[in-house]
Amino acid sequence: MPATLKGPWNLREIEQFLGDVTFPLRLACTSRDGYPRVVSVWYAYRDAALLCVSHRKSALVKLLEQDPRVGFEVSPNDPPYHGVRGQGQASLAPLGDHDVLETLLDRYLGQQESRVGNWLLARKDEEMLITISPERMFSWDYRQRMADVSAGRAPQ
């Protein structure tokens, strides 16, 4: 079932944004104590799903095993503010031969050959594929209304 959309962007614009930007995905899940946990993870957007990878013994995987409901956000930290947030269900599967880890390394590091890339690839058989199926997505875009204050802002 397609996700419910709200905000100024249509599905094509949301998918283009999620496919183009390399801001980490902020993933929220609920712990046993009822408090939300937010984890920043690399992601790829494919076939209407957000794909992430985490070690099979990670706290994130344990939380998702307990409760697959998640919230997420992809947006820059600096103005002008814009992005996509939403809610959905996460499913877990062994990463196996799936190419998403290599895709994430290329996407976020520009290459697979690096200290962190080699380390992650060496333990690929211990990684889990996290597939987030969005149920609701909300876009926001304040670039036009913030143009006068963000144009002169120096990067930090």
Coordinates of N, CA and C in Angstrom, one line a residue, residues 94-102 124-125:
P94 N 18.9 -11.1 7.3 CA 20.3 -11.1 7.1 C 20.7 -10.4 5.8
L95 N 21.8 -9.7 5.8 CA 22.2 -8.9 4.6 C 22.6 -9.9 3.5
G96 N 23.3 -11.0 3.8 CA 23.6 -11.9 2.8 C 24.4 -11.3 1.6
D97 N 24.0 -11.6 0.4 CA 24.6 -11.1 -0.8 C 24.0 -9.8 -1.3
H98 N 23.1 -9.2 -0.6 CA 22.5 -8.0 -1.0 C 23.6 -6.9 -1.2
D99 N 23.4 -6.1 -2.2 CA 24.5 -5.1 -2.5 C 24.3 -3.7 -1.8
V100 N 23.4 -3.6 -0.8 CA 23.1 -2.3 -0.2 C 24.3 -1.8 0.6
L101 N 25.1 -2.6 1.2 CA 26.2 -2.1 2.0 C 27.2 -1.4 1.0
E102 N 27.5 -2.1 -0.1 CA 28.4 -1.4 -1.1 C 27.8 -0.1 -1.6
K124 N 30.5 -8.3 6.7 CA 29.2 -8.3 6.0 C 28.3 -9.4 6.4
D125 N 28.8 -10.6 6.7 CA 28.0 -11.7 7.0 C 27.3 -11.6 8.4

